[in-house]
Amino acid sequence: GQQVMQIPQYQHVQEGEDFTTYCNSSTTLSNIQWYKQRPGGHPVFLIQLVKSGEVKKQKRLTFQFGEAKKNSSLHITATQTTDVGTYFCAPPAGGSSNTGKLIFGQGTTLQVKP
Amino acid sequence: NAGVTQTPKFQVLKTGQSMTLQCAQDMNHEYMSWYRQDPGMGLRLIHYSVGAGITDQGEVPNGYNVSRSTTEDFPLRLLSAAPSQTSVYFCASSLVPNTEAFFGQGTRLTVV
């Protein structure tokens, strides 16, 4: 069955350092979503990527969808304490949009030291 | 708008008890789903619905029932609670499948 791996599982950085989390799928994906969950909170949608090689930016966050549409990454430039939380990638189950089901990766938990 | 509302926020059950976790959304979303979140395992899909009267199983459906009699409500029933069902439960909705999902605040359930 479909496997979604996110690495690393944890990352501790000094405030101001960069951070990257990677999401790898065993199947080709039609699209992928990213969510952020603050400690004690609920997941909040960040972005959806659809096109091969797509790069989207949100202020200090850069999201990329791989050329083969089997991997994605989230890069944060110059982390701040407000970036603390767990970042999840969420591709559709089975890789395509037909099922309507989202499969979440295990998440990458980011800690930022001030 | 309230968005997605889950009740209760916290619950303690004894093994064997049954209960219903409530989820309601006021955004007229067709797609609703239930996830459970356990440490180190991300979110796992329990059941989902693509519209009123239609439900289907996710990755971990055993021990849970759902129904969708209205667009707004999607309750999750635990038939006979087990300690393995201790978890944080999230309800989510989206306008159509595979678009931005809006999550409720979660229900933290402990089964003793």
XYZ file of C-alpha atoms in Angstrom:
226
model
C 0.000 0.000 0.000
C 0.903 3.655 -0.181
C 3.606 4.816 2.212
C 4.306 8.417 3.192
C 7.538 9.162 5.017
C 8.430 12.474 6.566
C 11.933 13.290 7.734
C 13.258 14.285 10.101
C 10.848 13.386 12.899
C 12.260 16.108 15.164
C 14.394 19.177 14.562
C 15.824 21.588 17.115
C 17.209 24.835 15.709
C 18.491 28.107 17.053
C 16.267 31.051 16.244
C 17.408 32.487 12.934
C 18.565 29.175 11.482
C 16.869 27.582 8.510
C 14.709 24.459 8.665
C 13.626 21.913 6.063
C 11.263 18.951 6.255
C 10.910 16.378 3.506
C 7.963 14.240 2.516
C 8.414 11.144 0.341
C 5.689 8.999 -1.161
C 5.911 5.495 -2.576
C 3.336 6.438 -5.240
C 3.000 9.313 -7.686
C 0.780 12.039 -6.313
C -1.817 14.219 -8.026
C -1.349 16.878 -5.340
C -0.091 17.350 -1.808
C -1.179 19.532 1.091
C 0.815 20.836 4.047
C -0.515 21.542 7.533
C 0.904 23.040 10.715
C -0.134 22.048 14.211
C 0.905 24.161 17.171
C 1.469 22.377 20.504
C -1.939 21.516 21.971
C -3.696 22.791 18.869
C -5.328 21.448 15.762
C -3.883 21.130 12.234
C -4.144 24.266 10.136
C -3.912 24.226 6.349
C -0.850 25.918 4.876
C -0.841 25.189 1.161
C -1.662 22.770 -1.646
C 0.736 21.919 -4.476
C -0.535 20.468 -7.719
C 1.977 20.884 -10.549
C 5.195 18.976 -11.119
C 8.161 21.056 -9.950
C 5.873 23.670 -8.430
C 7.392 26.118 -5.939
C 5.217 28.335 -3.775
C 6.269 30.870 -1.178
C 4.507 32.248 1.863
C 6.729 34.885 3.461
C 9.596 32.815 4.987
C 8.067 29.457 3.978
C 8.936 27.828 0.652
C 7.065 24.755 -0.528
C 8.231 22.549 -3.378
C 6.665 19.645 -5.265
C 9.119 17.261 -6.880
C 9.429 16.864 -10.635
C 8.288 13.258 -10.402
C 5.453 14.245 -8.036
C 6.572 11.686 -5.432
C 8.145 14.065 -2.950
C 7.713 17.483 -1.465
C 9.554 19.778 0.900
C 8.903 22.708 3.194
C 11.734 25.127 3.906
C 11.591 27.864 6.519
C 14.142 30.649 6.281
C 15.378 32.325 9.468
C 13.142 30.497 11.919
C 11.282 32.369 14.630
C 9.761 31.089 17.871
C 6.348 31.413 16.241
C 7.359 28.629 13.832
C 7.306 26.054 16.653
C 4.964 23.166 15.947
C 4.539 20.004 13.932
C 4.431 20.173 10.154
C 2.521 17.503 8.268
C 2.392 16.652 4.619
C -0.921 15.184 3.455
C -1.238 13.590 0.035
C -4.433 11.936 -1.166
C -4.797 8.255 -0.371
C -3.753 6.115 -3.295
C -1.937 9.103 -4.771
C -4.886 10.498 -6.701
C -7.800 12.810 -6.030
C -10.531 10.256 -6.717
C -10.857 8.832 -3.222
C -11.159 12.113 -1.361
C -9.172 10.676 1.536
C -6.075 12.417 2.902
C -3.163 10.423 4.297
C -0.997 12.306 6.771
C 2.725 11.799 7.201
C 4.070 11.281 10.719
C 5.020 14.935 10.910
C 8.183 16.868 11.699
C 8.219 18.592 15.075
C 10.185 21.822 15.085
C 11.593 23.331 18.263
C 13.157 26.790 18.096
C 15.544 28.017 20.797
C 15.346 31.776 21.309
C -18.900 31.559 11.541
C -17.988 28.951 14.125
C -16.262 26.659 11.598
C -15.919 23.081 12.877
C -17.146 22.503 16.423
C -16.319 19.378 18.390
C -17.764 18.364 21.726
C -16.714 17.410 24.309
C -13.136 18.716 24.545
C -12.151 16.143 27.154
C -13.662 12.794 28.128
C -12.740 9.917 30.390
C -14.450 6.584 29.785
C -14.313 3.238 31.456
C -13.548 0.190 29.355
C -16.726 -1.094 27.756
C -18.631 2.165 27.902
C -20.036 3.721 24.747
C -20.182 7.349 23.780
C -20.635 9.708 20.854
C -18.195 12.426 19.859
C -20.051 15.290 18.239
C -18.874 17.247 15.204
C -20.751 20.071 13.494
C -19.750 22.505 10.750
C -21.547 25.604 9.551
C -19.697 26.100 6.249
C -21.978 23.910 4.130
C -19.071 21.569 3.432
C -19.858 18.301 1.706
C -16.802 16.372 2.837
C -16.268 15.490 6.500
C -13.865 13.128 8.182
C -12.678 11.842 11.533
C -9.024 11.326 12.452
C -7.287 10.048 15.522
C -3.864 11.320 16.541
C -1.442 9.255 18.577
C 2.120 10.259 19.493
C 4.562 9.703 16.649
C 1.888 8.398 14.279
C 0.494 11.530 12.675
C -3.224 11.557 11.963
C -4.992 8.387 10.884
C -8.312 8.461 9.082
C -11.133 6.620 10.845
C -14.226 7.306 8.711
C -15.222 9.884 6.166
C -18.294 11.139 4.328
C -18.642 12.786 0.919
C -22.164 14.009 1.635
C -25.319 13.435 3.632
C -26.252 9.774 3.703
C -22.851 8.586 2.439
C -20.065 7.285 4.672
C -17.034 5.086 4.153
C -14.175 3.580 6.129
C -10.716 5.022 6.480
C -7.486 3.397 7.673
C -8.572 2.478 11.218
C -12.390 2.043 11.331
C -12.677 -0.878 13.762
C -14.553 -0.034 16.958
C -16.119 3.136 15.515
C -19.388 3.914 13.772
C -20.494 7.045 11.949
C -23.610 8.385 10.291
C -24.310 11.503 8.234
C -27.987 12.353 8.360
C -27.407 16.072 7.665
C -24.732 18.091 5.864
C -23.811 19.832 9.125
C -23.332 16.926 11.554
C -20.992 13.944 11.543
C -20.981 12.143 14.917
C -18.480 9.432 15.777
C -19.679 6.603 18.013
C -17.470 4.380 20.112
C -19.398 1.172 20.589
C -17.444 -0.390 23.471
C -14.476 1.710 24.525
C -11.074 0.071 24.875
C -7.808 1.500 26.283
C -6.369 1.332 22.742
C -8.857 4.040 21.778
C -7.210 6.535 24.113
C -6.259 9.277 21.695
C -6.974 12.775 20.461
C -9.800 12.821 17.930
C -10.141 15.468 15.237
C -13.065 16.140 12.979
C -12.392 17.937 9.703
C -14.445 19.279 6.829
C -13.757 20.587 3.351
C -15.890 22.075 0.625
C -15.072 19.225 -1.720
C -12.593 16.326 -1.372
C -8.895 17.149 -1.655
C -9.218 20.822 -0.902
C -8.302 22.727 2.249
C -9.503 20.847 5.323
C -10.744 22.751 8.369
C -10.199 20.989 11.664
C -12.093 21.177 14.928
C -10.325 21.823 18.226
C -10.158 18.117 19.024
C -11.483 15.784 21.707
C -8.979 14.279 24.117
C -10.319 10.859 25.090
C -8.930 8.639 27.823
C -10.196 5.102 28.307
C -9.326 3.529 31.638
